[in-house]
XYZ file of C-alpha atoms in Angstrom:
608
model
C 234.711 149.914 123.960
C 231.689 147.976 123.285
C 229.036 149.818 121.336
C 225.311 149.391 122.712
C 222.274 148.673 120.463
C 219.694 151.388 120.665
C 216.106 150.260 121.910
C 213.054 150.516 119.666
C 210.225 152.616 120.998
C 206.541 151.318 120.841
C 204.238 153.982 119.549
C 202.002 155.364 122.208
C 199.006 155.249 119.915
C 199.415 151.556 119.426
C 199.491 150.989 123.117
C 196.395 153.024 123.596
C 194.642 151.159 120.828
C 195.573 147.792 122.152
C 194.432 148.782 125.588
C 191.142 150.011 124.288
C 190.622 146.860 122.299
C 191.349 144.794 125.332
C 188.874 146.801 127.301
C 186.277 146.404 124.592
C 186.852 142.703 124.416
C 186.591 142.488 128.145
C 183.424 144.569 128.154
C 181.864 142.532 125.386
C 182.813 139.339 127.090
C 181.418 140.612 130.317
C 178.160 141.753 128.622
C 177.753 138.441 126.907
C 178.405 136.757 130.171
C 175.697 138.923 131.700
C 173.314 138.007 128.931
C 174.068 134.349 129.466
C 173.541 134.710 133.171
C 170.262 136.507 132.657
C 169.142 133.747 130.339
C 169.910 131.066 132.891
C 169.076 132.809 136.149
C 165.449 131.521 136.362
C 164.166 135.006 136.950
C 161.636 137.098 135.110
C 162.839 140.059 133.098
C 162.225 143.555 134.316
C 158.909 144.801 132.937
C 157.031 141.600 133.810
C 153.927 142.659 135.708
C 150.757 140.919 136.917
C 147.579 142.514 135.516
C 143.979 141.986 136.590
C 140.871 141.400 134.476
C 140.702 145.093 133.544
C 144.362 145.262 132.518
C 145.494 147.176 135.603
C 148.915 146.319 137.066
C 148.574 144.752 140.509
C 152.158 143.486 141.091
C 155.661 144.015 139.687
C 157.199 140.633 139.006
C 160.415 141.852 137.365
C 163.604 139.997 138.428
C 161.613 137.638 140.682
C 162.472 133.992 140.680
C 159.873 131.535 139.460
C 159.091 130.522 143.024
C 158.622 134.084 144.202
C 156.592 135.018 141.125
C 154.304 132.016 141.673
C 153.715 133.054 145.248
C 152.722 136.587 144.266
C 150.457 135.467 141.399
C 148.800 132.762 143.473
C 147.926 135.221 146.202
C 146.446 137.712 143.755
C 144.476 135.036 141.862
C 142.986 133.446 144.955
C 141.743 136.804 146.172
C 139.922 137.397 142.900
C 138.486 133.900 142.275
C 136.683 133.745 145.602
C 134.560 136.771 144.739
C 133.704 135.899 141.139
C 130.183 134.960 139.957
C 129.156 134.096 136.402
C 125.435 134.221 135.539
C 124.330 132.002 132.671
C 121.319 133.558 130.881
C 119.068 131.195 128.883
C 115.526 130.592 127.733
C 112.781 133.010 128.709
C 114.498 135.155 131.380
C 115.992 132.150 133.107
C 119.369 132.257 134.840
C 121.736 130.158 136.889
C 125.036 131.060 138.587
C 128.502 129.532 138.632
C 130.992 130.818 141.223
C 134.756 131.075 141.390
C 134.719 128.508 144.167
C 134.374 125.885 141.451
C 137.775 126.871 140.055
C 141.389 126.807 141.092
C 143.902 129.387 139.921
C 146.650 128.352 137.555
C 149.567 130.657 138.431
C 151.961 128.457 136.516
C 150.226 129.467 133.317
C 150.649 133.166 134.051
C 154.304 132.854 135.131
C 155.029 130.621 132.153
C 153.936 133.492 129.933
C 156.681 135.665 131.437
C 159.384 133.036 131.034
C 158.221 132.278 127.510
C 158.571 135.974 126.692
C 162.083 135.876 128.101
C 163.045 132.859 125.997
C 161.852 134.602 122.882
C 164.309 137.486 123.362
C 167.663 137.331 121.516
C 170.656 136.633 123.763
C 172.353 139.962 123.084
C 169.296 141.859 124.277
C 168.850 140.126 127.620
C 171.644 142.078 129.334
C 170.239 145.399 128.215
C 166.786 144.422 129.424
C 168.166 143.337 132.754
C 170.133 146.552 133.179
C 167.134 148.640 132.232
C 168.878 149.881 129.108
C 165.946 148.439 127.072
C 162.331 147.835 127.905
C 160.075 144.959 126.912
C 156.974 145.030 129.141
C 155.245 141.684 129.653
C 151.744 141.417 131.127
C 151.039 138.278 133.097
C 147.239 137.872 133.302
C 145.699 136.763 136.534
C 142.826 135.168 134.621
C 144.559 131.854 134.272
C 142.263 129.475 136.175
C 140.450 126.191 135.576
C 137.672 124.140 137.117
C 138.710 121.779 139.819
C 137.599 118.169 139.256
C 134.736 118.697 141.688
C 133.950 122.118 140.232
C 133.931 120.740 136.705
C 131.486 118.001 137.715
C 129.129 120.592 139.221
C 129.455 122.908 136.230
C 128.714 120.003 133.866
C 125.574 119.144 135.839
C 124.296 122.718 135.635
C 125.147 123.086 131.962
C 123.621 119.714 131.029
C 120.363 120.703 132.715
C 120.317 123.877 130.608
C 121.047 121.858 127.473
C 118.238 119.409 128.271
C 115.759 122.209 128.922
C 116.579 124.076 125.720
C 116.688 121.011 123.501
C 113.982 120.902 120.827
C 113.904 117.862 118.606
C 113.569 118.706 114.918
C 110.352 117.506 113.275
C 110.744 116.350 109.713
C 108.038 117.087 107.172
C 105.429 114.442 106.471
C 103.317 113.765 103.416
C 100.145 111.803 102.824
C 99.126 110.555 99.411
C 95.491 110.988 98.441
C 93.743 109.954 95.274
C 94.211 113.301 93.533
C 96.864 115.106 95.535
C 99.514 114.833 98.200
C 99.214 116.773 101.459
C 102.536 117.942 102.841
C 102.931 119.094 106.432
C 106.175 121.063 106.838
C 108.440 120.143 109.725
C 110.071 122.394 112.288
C 113.738 123.054 112.964
C 114.974 122.003 116.373
C 117.656 123.453 118.626
C 120.358 122.173 120.902
C 123.142 123.391 123.172
C 126.684 122.054 122.764
C 127.328 121.225 126.420
C 131.084 120.751 125.961
C 131.494 124.081 124.171
C 129.369 125.851 126.794
C 131.464 124.336 129.605
C 134.635 125.640 127.989
C 133.107 129.081 127.419
C 131.862 129.244 131.026
C 135.302 128.299 132.337
C 136.977 130.979 130.262
C 134.393 133.630 131.163
C 134.622 132.864 134.872
C 138.427 132.896 134.767
C 138.444 136.266 133.006
C 136.082 137.771 135.532
C 133.064 138.116 133.266
C 129.750 138.360 135.091
C 127.243 137.173 132.442
C 127.187 134.661 129.625
C 124.173 134.303 127.329
C 123.478 130.759 126.184
C 122.569 130.726 122.493
C 121.245 127.354 121.242
C 122.275 126.323 117.770
C 119.657 125.408 115.165
C 119.161 121.772 114.274
C 117.577 121.821 110.803
C 114.768 119.429 109.943
C 114.868 117.345 106.795
C 115.037 119.408 103.636
C 111.683 120.067 101.989
C 111.507 121.327 98.443
C 109.539 120.651 95.314
C 112.371 118.538 93.947
C 112.711 116.536 97.165
C 108.960 115.849 97.169
C 109.075 114.857 93.515
C 111.815 112.327 94.235
C 109.908 110.887 97.207
C 106.605 110.506 95.363
C 107.903 109.460 91.960
C 106.914 106.005 90.696
C 107.985 104.955 87.233
C 105.170 103.595 85.056
C 105.414 100.034 83.841
C 103.139 98.170 81.446
C 101.415 94.923 82.387
C 102.829 91.778 80.879
C 103.482 88.084 81.243
C 106.455 86.656 83.120
C 108.601 83.679 82.163
C 106.145 81.321 83.857
C 103.240 82.657 81.858
C 101.706 84.509 84.799
C 100.228 87.960 84.427
C 102.349 90.743 85.850
C 100.427 93.866 86.841
C 101.144 97.273 85.438
C 102.614 99.993 87.616
C 100.859 103.343 87.458
C 103.309 106.216 87.172
C 103.076 108.817 89.913
C 104.787 112.158 90.375
C 104.394 115.818 91.254
C 105.584 118.751 89.216
C 108.654 119.945 91.128
C 108.314 123.587 90.042
C 104.591 123.744 90.843
C 105.205 122.051 94.186
C 107.933 124.548 95.064
C 105.673 127.460 94.157
C 102.894 126.125 96.402
C 105.317 125.509 99.254
C 106.711 129.035 98.974
C 103.241 130.588 98.992
C 101.979 128.647 102.024
C 101.846 129.993 105.562
C 104.732 128.743 107.719
C 103.896 125.341 109.160
C 100.559 125.098 107.341
C 99.743 121.908 105.383
C 100.137 122.264 101.627
C 98.089 120.355 99.052
C 99.941 119.576 95.833
C 98.295 117.906 92.812
C 99.447 114.429 91.855
C 100.244 113.527 88.282
C 99.397 110.001 87.138
C 101.114 108.468 84.153
C 99.218 105.495 82.692
C 101.528 102.616 81.798
C 101.894 101.486 78.234
C 99.548 98.888 76.776
C 100.350 95.543 75.213
C 99.408 94.684 71.656
C 96.962 91.981 72.745
C 94.856 92.975 75.766
C 92.285 90.201 75.403
C 94.207 88.133 77.963
C 93.333 90.703 80.618
C 89.519 90.391 80.394
C 89.114 86.785 81.479
C 87.800 87.487 84.993
C 84.341 88.839 85.791
C 85.151 91.340 88.509
C 81.589 92.456 89.260
C 78.094 92.316 87.807
C 74.722 93.842 88.641
C 71.295 93.671 86.999
C 68.528 96.121 87.834
C 64.921 96.408 86.648
C 63.685 99.081 84.284
C 60.447 100.750 85.375
C 58.388 100.547 82.198
C 58.599 104.278 81.441
C 59.483 104.244 77.759
C 61.519 107.437 77.541
C 63.319 106.745 80.800
C 64.192 103.204 79.712
C 65.353 104.607 76.377
C 67.737 106.970 78.197
C 69.058 104.123 80.334
C 69.769 102.119 77.213
C 71.463 105.033 75.430
C 73.739 105.726 78.401
C 74.572 102.012 78.610
C 75.526 101.994 74.920
C 78.046 104.783 75.504
C 79.614 102.805 78.373
C 79.567 99.397 76.689
C 83.039 98.285 75.572
C 84.763 101.160 77.386
C 88.295 100.188 78.467
C 89.878 101.851 81.491
C 93.636 101.480 81.565
C 95.572 101.127 84.860
C 95.726 104.522 86.516
C 93.054 106.014 84.256
C 90.056 107.828 85.747
C 86.661 106.962 84.290
C 84.261 109.899 84.025
C 80.610 109.031 83.556
C 79.650 112.435 82.163
C 82.759 112.360 79.999
C 81.542 109.051 78.598
C 77.811 109.615 78.015
C 78.041 113.325 77.203
C 75.285 115.856 77.784
C 72.120 113.795 78.419
C 69.870 116.204 76.562
C 67.610 115.890 73.573
C 70.310 117.660 71.553
C 72.511 114.635 72.219
C 69.904 111.994 71.341
C 68.337 111.523 74.767
C 64.639 111.865 75.462
C 62.601 113.897 77.900
C 61.467 111.926 80.916
C 61.169 113.059 84.518
C 63.680 114.319 87.002
C 63.787 116.239 90.222
C 64.323 119.891 90.957
C 64.434 120.922 94.627
C 62.633 117.718 95.521
C 59.807 118.214 93.010
C 59.162 115.951 90.040
C 59.500 117.863 86.778
C 59.917 117.006 83.094
C 63.623 116.776 82.294
C 65.881 115.623 79.461
C 67.866 112.455 80.140
C 65.821 111.216 83.100
C 67.023 107.723 84.053
C 70.748 107.946 83.255
C 71.539 107.712 86.981
C 70.503 104.071 86.912
C 73.579 103.391 84.788
C 75.900 105.511 86.959
C 74.562 103.705 90.052
C 75.211 100.332 88.454
C 78.730 101.453 87.549
C 79.344 102.547 91.131
C 78.087 99.194 92.389
C 80.527 97.356 90.101
C 83.399 99.709 90.932
C 82.962 98.982 94.637
C 82.768 95.217 94.120
C 85.800 95.378 91.810
C 87.708 97.097 94.634
C 88.386 100.207 92.577
C 89.204 103.653 93.897
C 86.223 106.008 93.952
C 87.183 109.534 92.953
C 83.775 111.234 93.127
C 80.350 109.969 94.081
C 77.155 111.488 95.511
C 74.052 109.685 96.662
C 70.527 110.510 95.516
C 68.223 112.693 97.578
C 65.773 109.800 97.964
C 66.273 106.041 98.008
C 66.214 104.765 94.426
C 64.580 101.367 94.926
C 66.443 99.762 92.027
C 69.792 99.313 93.797
C 70.706 98.819 97.473
C 70.830 101.982 99.551
C 74.380 103.287 99.808
C 75.414 101.819 96.450
C 73.810 104.401 94.147
C 75.500 107.331 92.414
C 73.695 110.376 91.020
C 75.008 112.849 88.436
C 74.034 116.213 87.057
C 75.503 117.639 83.884
C 77.971 119.294 83.964
C 78.640 120.030 87.635
C 78.268 116.662 89.349
C 80.033 113.654 87.888
C 80.643 110.095 88.966
C 84.288 109.076 88.672
C 86.426 106.121 89.630
C 90.044 105.191 89.026
C 91.361 101.883 87.789
C 93.884 101.349 90.559
C 94.522 97.741 89.565
C 97.491 96.696 87.511
C 95.371 95.552 84.568
C 92.952 97.155 82.101
C 89.225 96.840 82.791
C 86.446 96.575 80.215
C 82.872 97.667 80.867
C 79.990 95.639 79.479
C 76.635 97.421 79.729
C 73.349 96.615 77.996
C 69.587 96.498 78.414
C 67.219 93.800 77.316
C 63.472 93.240 77.471
C 62.275 96.671 76.373
C 60.843 99.323 78.671
C 59.970 96.722 81.325
C 63.268 94.903 80.886
C 66.540 94.953 82.750
C 69.861 96.791 82.776
C 73.035 94.736 83.200
C 76.475 96.220 83.924
C 79.603 94.079 84.221
C 83.304 94.748 84.751
C 85.807 92.363 83.163
C 89.490 92.385 84.053
C 92.197 90.345 85.720
C 92.009 89.017 89.264
C 95.037 86.707 89.546
C 94.970 86.776 93.360
C 91.306 85.832 93.657
C 90.380 88.977 95.602
C 86.722 89.182 96.640
C 84.788 92.214 97.881
C 81.745 92.308 100.124
C 79.923 95.305 101.546
C 78.473 95.846 104.980
C 75.565 98.296 104.918
C 74.182 99.671 108.157
C 70.898 101.553 108.247
C 71.542 104.019 111.034
C 68.002 105.375 110.945
C 64.823 105.386 108.900
C 62.128 108.037 108.769
C 58.702 106.847 107.580
C 56.602 109.065 105.376
C 53.176 110.308 106.293
C 50.127 111.210 104.242
C 49.398 114.902 103.819
C 45.980 116.001 102.475
C 45.876 119.150 100.405
C 42.609 120.830 99.317
C 42.204 121.468 95.619
C 38.893 122.737 94.179
C 39.702 121.235 90.766
C 39.423 117.715 92.141
C 36.018 116.141 91.389
C 33.788 115.518 94.382
C 34.189 112.173 96.152
C 37.582 111.609 94.464
C 41.223 112.097 95.422
C 44.422 112.371 93.466
C 47.939 111.510 94.522
C 50.080 114.576 93.863
C 53.362 113.323 95.322
C 54.522 109.757 95.811
C 56.140 109.033 99.184
C 59.631 107.862 100.079
C 60.956 106.625 103.392
C 64.068 108.444 104.577
C 67.241 106.524 105.442
C 70.695 107.163 106.821
C 73.098 104.453 105.683
C 76.783 103.751 106.318
C 78.628 101.426 103.951
C 81.890 99.573 104.576
C 83.990 97.787 101.969
C 85.475 94.440 103.035
C 88.217 92.867 100.939
C 89.027 89.147 101.264
C 91.774 87.009 99.800
C 91.183 83.821 97.829
C 90.993 81.829 101.071
C 88.365 84.076 102.612
C 90.725 85.901 104.954
C 89.798 89.527 105.609
C 92.479 91.804 104.168
C 90.878 95.162 104.882
C 87.679 96.790 106.073
C 87.340 100.452 105.099
C 84.599 103.037 105.323
C 83.003 103.459 101.905
C 80.390 106.208 102.297
C 77.735 107.845 104.415
C 74.474 108.257 102.492
C 71.479 110.270 103.625
C 68.152 109.838 101.848
C 65.392 112.267 102.717
C 61.839 111.166 103.405
C 59.062 112.586 101.251
C 55.471 112.626 102.416
C 52.623 111.413 100.280
C 50.503 114.378 99.173
C 46.826 113.611 98.373
C 44.614 116.226 96.712
C 40.899 116.375 97.564
C 38.022 118.757 96.977
C 37.632 120.910 100.113
C 33.863 120.367 99.939
C 34.578 116.679 100.695
C 36.425 117.345 103.944
C 33.725 115.800 106.135
C 33.390 112.882 103.764
C 37.071 112.064 104.150
C 37.089 112.821 107.871
C 39.117 116.005 107.482
C 38.578 119.423 109.137
C 35.594 121.121 107.497
C 35.601 124.621 106.071
C 31.938 125.776 106.482
C 32.075 127.774 103.300
C 32.749 124.639 101.284
C 29.988 122.366 102.620
C 27.903 120.856 99.794
C 25.310 118.120 99.589
C 26.863 114.982 98.148
C 25.460 113.806 94.840
C 24.491 110.160 95.328
C 25.137 109.501 91.688
C 28.875 110.248 91.985
C 31.046 107.170 92.111
C 33.915 107.433 94.589
C 37.327 106.653 93.182
C 39.518 104.851 95.707
C 42.762 106.442 96.730
C 45.649 105.572 94.417
C 48.086 103.265 96.270
C 51.748 104.309 96.468
C 54.098 103.129 93.769
C 55.722 99.842 94.658
C 59.530 99.939 94.442
C 60.886 97.353 92.007
C 62.885 94.501 93.548
C 66.654 94.708 93.501
C 68.562 91.944 91.720
C 72.278 91.733 92.463
C 75.055 89.649 90.978
C 72.958 87.633 88.511
C 74.424 85.011 86.294
C 75.913 86.240 83.041
C 73.637 85.992 80.020
C 75.173 83.357 77.690
C 76.460 84.808 74.439
C 79.018 83.763 71.864
C 81.407 86.363 73.352
C 81.010 86.887 77.112
C 82.599 90.305 76.781
C 79.831 91.637 74.551
C 76.098 92.211 75.217
C 73.447 90.161 73.442
C 72.046 91.384 70.125
C 70.075 94.568 70.571
C 66.669 95.393 69.141
C 64.936 98.725 69.636
C 61.971 98.126 71.971
C 60.805 101.719 71.747
C 59.426 101.775 68.209
C 55.946 102.241 69.664
C 56.679 103.709 73.104
C 53.995 103.645 75.710
C 52.800 107.033 76.981
C 54.840 108.704 79.706
C 53.240 108.243 83.115
C 52.447 111.062 85.449
C 55.480 112.471 87.300
C 54.243 110.857 90.532
C 55.232 107.437 89.196
C 58.898 108.405 88.859
C 61.177 106.808 91.421
C 64.787 107.817 90.706
C 66.047 111.319 91.605
C 69.199 113.232 92.517
C 69.953 115.598 95.387
C 66.988 117.799 96.212
C 68.943 121.067 96.388
C 69.728 121.093 92.693
C 68.329 119.825 89.435
C 69.239 116.343 88.224
C 68.258 113.058 86.652
C 67.352 109.700 88.036
């Protein structure tokens, strides 16, 4: 009998486990297959919604295909764009509108946001999201829109007009160099609108449903202005005169600058936009060891007559001695008062006559203005820069009108600057005693052969008249001149500069000089009124004494002739005056004040 093999039994638990595993594998495979399908099904995930400008949901786009989602979004966008208006606010309460009709919706952009959100999800999560087992809300904005080509062209036109209207060109600061200072006029910042940036902002605002957009121009700064900047602009490095390789004179360069810290302080303290005056600093160039080579040219010369008044002529000579041999370096300012000092008896001058408020009075230093006038004459004809000059109150008679210069110690000075590139030497001397002459000459270098002429225009003249004034101290049948007369003039002077060939280089206004007229005042005894044909005061009528000899009226003082540009007096050294002898050892008596001719301004005290 054949014996059978018993069968092995499979444990129930194993079967259950294997079954469960198979089910799990199947479930996992099916879930992963779902996830893969969701990834590739070209549909939006649940939770994708279309939201309006305020963030409110207007459509559920979950599980819609791209085509269906585009249709829904397009419809919603079109409805909103048609009713949109964006107001651009600019300038002083000005406004202009852009409408949604200039734009076209861009639903693709909104839908693409949903699909991009889907692509960013991990594969394992897609199935859960699809089945609603997980949530990942996605808002698709309906603000995605852009200008159409025609709409963009219109928007650009509107925006460019705004930009043009708001544009303000920046104004850079300017500066003007004077003789003593520099005047700075601050500039102004400008403004502009970035048209491209504004177009982009308007497009975004209109797409997002905004109703207003304020246009804010950006500042366009003007050129920087500071004390340091001004210093760098003005600065000129000084350079001494010399001789080049060809043996020709090379002019010096006068150093010029402003103090940067002082300039900044003045700029900070000034009112916005107001001009600011900042002092200039001159730096004289160095000097060479031998300057004699620079005094070979006679730049200008003038000789004027002395008036025979001993003390006045003495003062003219003393002032000339202080000026004689004076060297003015390039860039240096010559001060007449600084050179002759206080023209008083304490300083070796004598008492002559001067003018106070138009009246002739005894005064120390009378006559020193004849030297300052001669210096001014030479400074003009040497083409030098005049720093300070004032005309006399009355025409002097010894120098052409408009070419005089009065001074009064210490408040009114005559100054000029050597603005040439070479040093200048002054030669000044008198000769011939009290009735002699004063000569002033400027020696320097004129390598270019520059020549100066003046044009003097008498704009008006006012003749003097005779005024009779009763005075009981005057002897009968006689008169006495109390005040000498002067004709009044108004004169304009122009300086004309010519080159060596006679070509006019420049014609500039030199000065405007006003000389007052002064009437001749004659004193007479009031009892002689009828005798002289004047109105009679009955109380003063007397019987003339036939034995009294009538003294004729004193004629007015004759103005001395003016001599200009005389030949140079020959000497061994043309740079030095001739030998000097004191002509005032036995001075003649001072004349009466009425004989005095030279005077300063008549609203203050001064010398002639």
